[in-house]
CSV table of C-alpha atoms in Angstrom, one decimal:
chain,number,residue,atom,x,y,z
S,1,MET,CA,137.4,83.5,106.4
S,2,ASN,CA,138.9,80.5,108.4
S,3,ASP,CA,136.2,80.4,111.3
S,4,MET,CA,132.7,80.5,110.1
S,5,PRO,CA,130.5,83.0,111.9
S,6,GLN,CA,127.7,82.0,114.3
S,7,GLN,CA,124.2,82.2,112.7
S,8,ASP,CA,122.4,85.2,113.4
S,9,TRP,CA,119.1,83.6,112.0
S,10,ASP,CA,117.6,80.8,110.2
S,11,PRO,CA,115.9,81.9,106.8
S,12,LYS,CA,114.3,78.4,106.4
S,13,SER,CA,112.7,78.3,109.8
S,14,ALA,CA,108.9,77.9,110.1
S,15,THR,CA,108.6,81.3,111.6
S,16,VAL,CA,110.5,83.0,108.8
S,17,LEU,CA,108.7,80.9,106.0
S,18,CYS,CA,105.1,81.6,107.4
S,19,ASP,CA,105.5,85.5,107.2
S,20,GLN,CA,108.5,86.5,105.3
S,21,HIS,CA,107.9,90.3,105.7
S,22,LYS,CA,107.4,90.2,109.3
S,23,ALA,CA,110.7,88.2,109.8
S,24,TYR,CA,112.5,90.5,107.5
S,25,ASP,CA,111.2,93.6,108.9
S,26,GLU,CA,112.4,92.3,112.4
S,27,MET,CA,115.8,91.5,111.1
S,28,ARG,CA,116.3,94.8,109.7
S,29,GLU,CA,115.9,96.4,113.0
S,30,ARG,CA,117.5,93.7,115.1
S,31,CYS,CA,120.5,92.5,112.9
S,32,PRO,CA,120.6,94.5,109.5
S,33,VAL,CA,123.8,92.3,108.4
S,34,ALA,CA,122.9,88.8,109.5
S,35,TYR,CA,124.9,85.5,108.8
S,36,SER,CA,123.3,82.1,108.0
S,37,ASP,CA,124.6,79.0,106.6
S,38,PHE,CA,121.8,79.1,103.9
S,39,LEU,CA,122.1,82.6,102.5
S,40,GLY,CA,125.6,83.6,103.8
S,41,TRP,CA,125.5,87.4,104.9
S,42,SER,CA,122.0,88.7,104.4
S,43,LEU,CA,121.6,92.6,104.0
S,44,PHE,CA,118.3,94.0,105.1
S,45,ALA,CA,118.8,97.7,105.1
S,46,HIS,CA,118.1,99.9,102.1
S,47,GLU,CA,121.4,101.8,102.4
S,48,ASP,CA,123.5,98.8,102.7
S,49,ILE,CA,121.9,97.1,99.7
S,50,VAL,CA,122.3,100.3,97.6
S,51,ARG,CA,125.9,100.4,98.5
S,52,VAL,CA,126.5,97.0,97.3
S,53,LEU,CA,124.6,97.6,94.0
S,54,ASN,CA,126.7,100.6,93.1
S,55,ASP,CA,130.1,98.8,93.8
S,56,PRO,CA,130.4,96.0,91.4
S,57,ASP,CA,134.2,96.3,91.9
S,58,THR,CA,133.7,94.9,95.4
S,59,PHE,CA,130.6,92.8,95.1
S,60,SER,CA,130.6,90.5,92.1
S,61,ASN,CA,127.6,89.1,90.4
S,62,VAL,CA,129.6,85.8,89.4
S,63,VAL,CA,127.9,83.8,92.0
S,64,SER,CA,127.1,80.6,90.3
S,65,ARG,CA,129.1,77.5,89.0
S,66,HIS,CA,126.7,77.9,85.9
S,67,LEU,CA,126.8,80.5,83.1
S,68,SER,CA,124.4,83.3,83.8
S,69,VAL,CA,124.0,85.8,80.9
S,70,PRO,CA,124.2,88.8,81.7
S,71,ASN,CA,123.2,89.1,85.4
S,72,GLY,CA,125.8,86.7,86.7
S,73,MET,CA,128.6,88.5,85.1
S,74,ASP,CA,130.8,91.3,85.8
S,75,PRO,CA,132.3,94.1,83.4
S,76,PRO,CA,133.6,93.8,80.8
S,77,GLU,CA,131.7,90.6,80.1
S,78,HIS,CA,128.5,92.0,81.5
S,79,THR,CA,128.8,95.4,79.5
S,80,GLU,CA,129.2,93.4,76.2
S,81,PHE,CA,126.4,90.8,76.8
S,82,ARG,CA,124.0,93.6,78.3
S,83,GLY,CA,124.4,95.4,75.1
S,84,ILE,CA,122.7,92.8,73.0
S,85,ILE,CA,120.0,92.2,75.7
S,86,GLU,CA,118.6,95.8,76.2
S,87,PRO,CA,117.4,96.3,72.6
S,88,TYR,CA,114.7,93.4,73.0
S,89,PHE,CA,113.1,95.7,75.6
S,90,ARG,CA,113.2,99.1,73.7
S,91,PRO,CA,109.9,101.1,74.0
S,92,GLU,CA,109.0,100.4,70.3
S,93,ARG,CA,109.3,96.6,70.8
S,94,MET,CA,107.0,96.9,74.0
S,95,GLU,CA,104.5,99.0,72.0
S,96,ALA,CA,104.3,96.3,69.1
S,97,PHE,CA,104.0,93.6,71.8
S,98,GLU,CA,101.3,95.1,73.9
S,99,PRO,CA,98.3,94.0,71.5
S,100,GLN,CA,99.4,90.3,71.9
S,101,CYS,CA,99.9,90.8,75.7
S,102,ARG,CA,96.6,92.4,76.1
S,103,LYS,CA,94.9,89.6,74.1
S,104,ILE,CA,96.4,86.9,76.5
S,105,ALA,CA,95.2,88.7,79.5
S,106,ALA,CA,91.7,89.4,78.1
S,107,ASN,CA,91.1,85.8,77.0
S,108,LEU,CA,92.1,84.4,80.3
S,109,ILE,CA,90.0,86.8,82.4
S,110,GLN,CA,87.0,86.2,80.3
S,111,SER,CA,87.4,82.5,80.9
S,112,LEU,CA,87.5,83.1,84.7
S,113,LEU,CA,84.3,85.3,84.7
S,114,GLU,CA,82.2,82.3,84.0
S,115,ARG,CA,83.1,80.6,87.5
S,116,ASP,CA,81.8,81.1,90.9
S,117,LYS,CA,85.3,81.4,92.2
S,118,VAL,CA,88.8,80.9,91.0
S,119,GLU,CA,92.3,80.0,92.3
S,120,PHE,CA,94.0,83.0,91.0
S,121,ILE,CA,97.5,81.9,91.2
S,122,SER,CA,97.3,78.7,89.2
S,123,GLU,CA,94.4,79.5,87.0
S,124,PHE,CA,95.4,83.0,85.9
S,125,ALA,CA,98.8,84.3,87.3
S,126,GLN,CA,101.0,81.3,86.3
S,127,GLU,CA,99.0,80.8,83.0
S,128,PHE,CA,99.4,84.5,82.1
S,129,ALA,CA,103.0,84.6,82.8
S,130,VAL,CA,103.7,81.5,80.9
S,131,ARG,CA,101.7,82.4,77.8
S,132,VAL,CA,103.3,85.9,77.6
S,133,GLN,CA,106.8,84.3,78.1
S,134,CYS,CA,106.2,81.7,75.1
S,135,THR,CA,104.7,84.5,72.9
S,136,PHE,CA,107.5,87.0,73.6
S,137,LEU,CA,110.0,84.3,72.8
S,138,GLY,CA,108.0,82.8,69.8
S,139,TRP,CA,107.5,79.5,71.3
S,140,PRO,CA,104.3,77.3,70.6
S,141,ALA,CA,101.4,76.9,73.0
S,142,ASP,CA,102.4,73.3,73.6
S,143,MET,CA,105.1,74.7,75.8
S,144,TYR,CA,102.8,76.3,78.2
S,145,GLU,CA,102.2,73.5,80.7
S,146,PRO,CA,106.0,72.1,80.4
S,147,LEU,CA,107.4,75.4,81.3
S,148,ARG,CA,104.8,76.1,84.2
S,149,LEU,CA,106.0,72.7,85.7
S,150,TRP,CA,109.6,73.5,85.1
S,151,ALA,CA,109.4,76.8,87.0
S,152,LEU,CA,107.7,75.0,90.0
S,153,LYS,CA,110.3,72.4,90.1
S,154,ASN,CA,113.1,74.9,89.8
S,155,GLN,CA,111.7,76.8,92.9
S,156,GLN,CA,111.4,73.6,95.0
S,157,ALA,CA,114.8,72.4,94.2
S,158,THR,CA,116.3,75.9,95.2
S,159,LEU,CA,114.6,75.9,98.5
S,160,ALA,CA,115.7,72.2,99.1
S,161,GLU,CA,119.4,73.1,98.0
S,162,ASP,CA,119.0,69.8,95.9
S,163,ARG,CA,122.0,70.1,93.6
S,164,ALA,CA,121.1,66.9,91.7
S,165,ALA,CA,117.6,68.0,91.0
S,166,MET,CA,118.9,71.4,90.0
S,167,THR,CA,121.3,70.0,87.5
S,168,LYS,CA,118.4,67.8,86.1
S,169,ILE,CA,116.1,70.7,85.8
S,170,ALA,CA,118.9,72.8,84.1
S,171,VAL,CA,119.2,70.0,81.5
S,172,GLU,CA,115.6,69.7,81.0
S,173,PHE,CA,115.3,73.5,80.1
S,174,GLU,CA,118.4,73.1,77.8
S,175,SER,CA,116.5,70.3,75.9
S,176,TYR,CA,113.5,72.7,75.3
S,177,VAL,CA,116.0,75.4,73.9
S,178,ASP,CA,117.6,72.7,71.7
S,179,GLU,CA,114.4,71.8,70.2
S,180,MET,CA,113.4,75.5,69.6
S,181,LEU,CA,116.8,76.2,67.9
S,182,GLU,CA,116.8,73.2,65.9
S,183,VAL,CA,113.3,73.9,64.4
S,184,ARG,CA,114.7,77.5,63.5
S,185,ARG,CA,117.8,76.1,62.0
S,186,ALA,CA,116.2,73.8,59.8
S,187,ALA,CA,113.8,76.4,58.5
S,188,GLY,CA,116.9,78.5,57.5
S,189,THR,CA,115.7,81.8,55.9
S,190,GLN,CA,112.2,80.7,56.4
S,191,ALA,CA,112.4,80.6,60.2
S,192,SER,CA,109.9,82.6,62.2
S,193,ASN,CA,111.0,86.2,62.9
S,194,ASP,CA,111.0,86.1,66.7
S,195,VAL,CA,113.3,86.7,69.7
S,196,THR,CA,114.4,83.1,69.8
S,197,THR,CA,115.5,83.2,66.2
S,198,SER,CA,117.1,86.6,66.6
S,199,LEU,CA,119.2,85.3,69.4
S,200,LEU,CA,120.9,82.9,66.8
S,201,HIS,CA,122.2,85.9,64.9
S,202,GLN,CA,123.5,88.0,67.8
S,203,ARG,CA,127.2,88.5,68.0
S,204,VAL,CA,129.6,89.5,71.0
S,205,TRP,CA,133.2,90.1,70.5
S,206,ASP,CA,132.8,89.5,66.7
S,207,ARG,CA,131.4,86.0,67.1
S,208,LEU,CA,128.1,84.4,67.3
S,209,LEU,CA,126.5,83.7,70.8
S,210,ARG,CA,127.3,80.0,71.6
S,211,LYS,CA,124.5,77.7,72.5
S,212,GLU,CA,125.1,77.7,76.1
S,213,GLU,CA,124.9,81.5,76.2
S,214,ILE,CA,121.7,81.5,74.5
S,215,VAL,CA,120.3,78.9,76.8
S,216,SER,CA,121.4,81.1,79.7
S,217,VAL,CA,119.9,84.1,78.3
S,218,LEU,CA,116.5,82.2,77.9
S,219,ARG,CA,116.7,80.5,81.1
S,220,ASN,CA,117.3,83.8,82.9
S,221,TRP,CA,114.3,85.5,81.1
S,222,THR,CA,111.9,82.5,81.9
S,223,VAL,CA,112.7,82.2,85.6
S,224,GLY,CA,112.2,85.9,85.9
S,225,GLU,CA,109.1,86.0,83.8
S,226,ILE,CA,107.2,82.9,85.3
S,227,GLY,CA,108.2,83.3,88.9
S,228,THR,CA,108.4,86.9,89.4
S,229,ILE,CA,105.5,88.1,87.1
S,230,SER,CA,103.2,85.6,88.4
S,231,ALA,CA,104.0,86.4,92.1
S,232,ALA,CA,103.7,90.1,91.4
S,233,VAL,CA,100.1,89.7,89.5
S,234,GLY,CA,98.9,87.7,92.5
S,235,ILE,CA,100.1,90.3,94.9
S,236,LEU,CA,98.5,93.1,93.0
S,237,VAL,CA,95.2,91.6,92.7
S,238,HIS,CA,95.2,90.4,96.2
S,239,TYR,CA,95.9,93.9,97.6
S,240,ILE,CA,93.0,95.5,95.6
S,241,SER,CA,90.5,92.7,96.6
S,242,GLU,CA,90.8,93.6,100.2
S,243,ARG,CA,90.4,97.3,99.5
S,244,ALA,CA,87.1,98.0,97.4
S,245,ASP,CA,87.7,101.8,97.6
S,246,LEU,CA,91.1,101.7,95.9
S,247,GLN,CA,89.7,99.2,93.4
S,248,GLN,CA,87.0,101.4,92.6
S,249,ARG,CA,89.3,104.5,92.3
S,250,LEU,CA,91.6,102.6,90.0
S,251,ARG,CA,88.6,101.5,87.8
S,252,ALA,CA,87.5,105.2,87.6
S,253,GLN,CA,91.2,106.5,86.9
S,254,PRO,CA,93.2,103.8,85.3
S,255,SER,CA,95.9,106.5,84.7
S,256,LEU,CA,96.8,105.9,88.3
S,257,LEU,CA,97.6,102.3,87.8
S,258,SER,CA,101.4,102.7,87.0
S,259,GLY,CA,102.0,104.4,90.3
S,260,ALA,CA,99.7,102.0,92.4
S,261,ILE,CA,101.6,99.0,91.0
S,262,GLU,CA,105.0,100.4,91.9
S,263,GLU,CA,103.7,101.2,95.4
S,264,ILE,CA,102.0,97.9,96.0
S,265,LEU,CA,105.0,95.9,95.0
S,266,ARG,CA,107.2,98.2,97.1
S,267,ILE,CA,105.2,97.0,100.2
S,268,HIS,CA,104.9,93.4,99.1
S,269,GLY,CA,107.8,92.6,96.9
S,270,PRO,CA,107.6,89.7,94.4
S,271,LEU,CA,111.3,88.9,94.4
S,272,VAL,CA,113.0,87.9,97.7
S,273,ALA,CA,116.7,88.2,97.1
S,274,ASN,CA,119.7,88.2,94.8
S,275,ARG,CA,123.2,87.2,95.5
S,276,ARG,CA,126.7,88.6,95.4
S,277,ILE,CA,130.2,87.5,96.3
S,278,THR,CA,132.7,89.9,98.0
S,279,LEU,CA,135.9,90.4,95.9
S,280,ARG,CA,137.8,91.8,98.8
S,281,PRO,CA,137.4,92.2,102.6
S,282,VAL,CA,134.8,94.8,103.6
S,283,GLU,CA,132.8,96.1,106.5
S,284,ILE,CA,129.0,96.5,106.4
S,285,GLY,CA,126.8,97.4,109.1
S,286,GLY,CA,129.4,96.7,111.6
S,287,GLN,CA,130.1,93.4,110.4
S,288,LYS,CA,133.6,92.5,108.9
S,289,ILE,CA,133.1,90.3,105.9
S,290,GLY,CA,136.1,88.6,104.2
S,291,ALA,CA,136.7,88.2,100.5
S,292,GLY,CA,134.8,85.3,98.8
S,293,GLU,CA,131.8,85.4,101.2
S,294,ARG,CA,128.3,85.1,99.8
S,295,ILE,CA,126.1,88.2,100.2
S,296,SER,CA,122.3,88.2,99.9
S,297,LEU,CA,120.3,91.2,99.1
S,298,ILE,CA,116.9,91.0,100.7
S,299,TRP,CA,114.8,93.3,98.3
S,300,ILE,CA,111.6,92.7,100.4
S,301,SER,CA,113.2,94.3,103.5
S,302,ALA,CA,114.9,97.2,101.6
S,303,ASN,CA,111.8,98.5,100.0
S,304,ARG,CA,110.1,98.5,103.6
S,305,ASP,CA,112.8,100.4,105.4
S,306,ASP,CA,111.3,103.4,107.2
S,307,ARG,CA,114.5,105.3,106.8
S,308,VAL,CA,113.9,105.7,103.3
S,309,PHE,CA,110.1,105.2,103.0
S,310,ALA,CA,108.1,106.9,105.8
S,311,ASN,CA,105.3,104.8,107.2
S,312,SER,CA,106.7,102.1,104.7
S,313,GLY,CA,104.0,99.7,105.4
S,314,THR,CA,101.1,102.1,104.3
S,315,PHE,CA,100.0,102.7,100.6
S,316,GLN,CA,100.7,106.0,99.4
S,317,LEU,CA,99.8,106.7,95.9
S,318,GLU,CA,101.8,110.0,95.7
S,319,ARG,CA,105.0,108.4,97.1
S,320,ASP,CA,108.2,109.2,95.3
S,321,GLN,CA,109.3,105.8,93.8
S,322,SER,CA,112.7,106.9,92.8
S,323,SER,CA,114.3,105.0,95.8
S,324,ASN,CA,112.4,101.9,95.0
S,325,LEU,CA,114.4,98.7,94.4
S,326,LEU,CA,111.7,96.6,92.8
S,327,TYR,CA,113.9,96.4,89.6
S,328,GLY,CA,117.2,96.9,91.3
S,329,ALA,CA,119.7,99.5,90.7
S,330,GLY,CA,123.2,100.1,89.3
S,331,ILE,CA,124.6,98.4,86.4
S,332,HIS,CA,122.6,95.3,87.0
S,333,VAL,CA,119.3,97.0,87.0
S,334,CYS,CA,116.7,94.6,85.4
S,335,PRO,CA,116.7,95.0,81.7
S,336,GLY,CA,113.4,93.5,81.4
S,337,ALA,CA,111.6,95.9,83.6
S,338,PRO,CA,109.8,97.7,80.5
S,339,LEU,CA,108.3,94.2,79.8
S,340,ALA,CA,107.4,93.7,83.3
S,341,ARG,CA,105.8,97.0,83.7
S,342,LEU,CA,103.7,96.6,80.4
S,343,GLU,CA,102.5,93.2,81.5
S,344,MET,CA,101.3,94.5,85.0
S,345,ARG,CA,99.7,97.5,83.6
S,346,VAL,CA,97.8,95.5,80.9
S,347,VAL,CA,96.7,92.8,83.4
S,348,MET,CA,95.2,95.2,85.8
S,349,GLU,CA,93.6,97.4,83.1
S,350,GLU,CA,91.9,94.4,81.6
S,351,LEU,CA,91.0,92.8,84.9
S,352,LEU,CA,89.4,96.2,86.2
S,353,ALA,CA,87.5,96.9,83.0
S,354,ARG,CA,86.0,93.5,82.8
S,355,THR,CA,84.8,93.2,86.4
S,356,THR,CA,82.8,95.3,88.8
S,357,ARG,CA,84.1,93.7,91.9
S,358,ILE,CA,87.1,91.4,92.9
S,359,GLU,CA,86.6,90.0,96.3
S,360,PRO,CA,88.3,87.3,98.7
S,361,VAL,CA,86.4,84.2,99.2
S,362,PRO,CA,85.1,83.9,102.6
S,363,ASP,CA,86.5,80.8,104.7
S,364,SER,CA,89.2,80.4,101.9
S,365,PRO,CA,92.0,82.5,102.9
S,366,PRO,CA,95.2,82.7,100.6
S,367,THR,CA,98.3,80.7,101.4
S,368,GLY,CA,101.8,82.4,101.2
S,369,ALA,CA,104.6,81.3,98.9
S,370,VAL,CA,107.7,80.3,100.7
S,371,TYR,CA,111.4,81.2,99.8
S,372,PRO,CA,112.6,81.6,97.1
S,373,ALA,CA,109.3,82.6,96.1
S,374,SER,CA,107.1,85.5,97.2
S,375,GLY,CA,103.5,86.4,97.2
S,376,PHE,CA,101.0,83.6,97.3
S,377,ALA,CA,100.9,80.0,96.5
S,378,THR,CA,97.1,80.0,96.4
S,379,LEU,CA,94.6,82.9,96.0
S,380,PRO,CA,91.0,82.2,95.9
S,381,LEU,CA,89.0,85.1,94.6
S,382,ARG,CA,85.5,85.9,93.3
S,383,LEU,CA,85.4,88.0,90.0
S,384,ARG,CA,81.9,89.8,89.4
């Protein structure tokens, strides 16, 4: 498009950042396809977002200057690389990983029970996400803190649109991967049998993965794991901390947890948005959008759309979750969803089993996270 459209909203305004849910809900009703210099065309309606997800021929996932495997690819590249990613999240792998995941959760929870109050995000949610990620990849414990700090820096640079910082952060992560790969190459046949070692032997189109492709796979997993899982865990625990009756019901009937988790995270999504690029001119929601335009899919808004989820702001344990876009939809649906579901179920099972009450701390309210993060920046709690 030659003439840039006028801004319909400012995603980085104080009003939006202080209550993203309210702002996105209002935009969905007022201007469901809205332009901003920061996000391009933002889509807020469930119907419009599903349309984009199901039309990869019009809406491309190749949105970054940097390689992004496999989510930043279109077919046929996406199909080829996705084929080597999905096996890591098969049911038998998740079943084998569950005891390690549960041990991490149990040990962290036990350490928190000795305190009068805890700051749940930094002391549990982020620690849990980092430790699970390192364990899943086969990375050592001395990577916990560097990875946690790296994820925070990555979020801050994204919000600030600081290209120089983002480049430096990418180089930092590549150095971590270089070190992990070098250890395994040096060990040869004695290398640890883990996910990172396995990636060294994966093949696409009859060749081994290149280093930059391995780095990209690991970076995408790490960003998703540390940012989204820590946000999700905080959202879940905050929700039940304010609802003693629901908390007790889930303690008494842990079989209800999986459905409850999906519903809570539908109401308060842990992932704000993903991007697409238009490959041809298109009309969405009455807006004519040219080829080569940026599209932002606002997941949080889609999952709160009353046209799809009646009384969307209310918790309904029996609600049909088939339209829930928590893990996306279409060919780019999150391949790591089985691991995410495992982690959240295990965390909630262990937390509820090892406590009798999870309560907010009077006079210490939580503080909300801001874009590109969701959930909470801080969450003071009492665990009893």
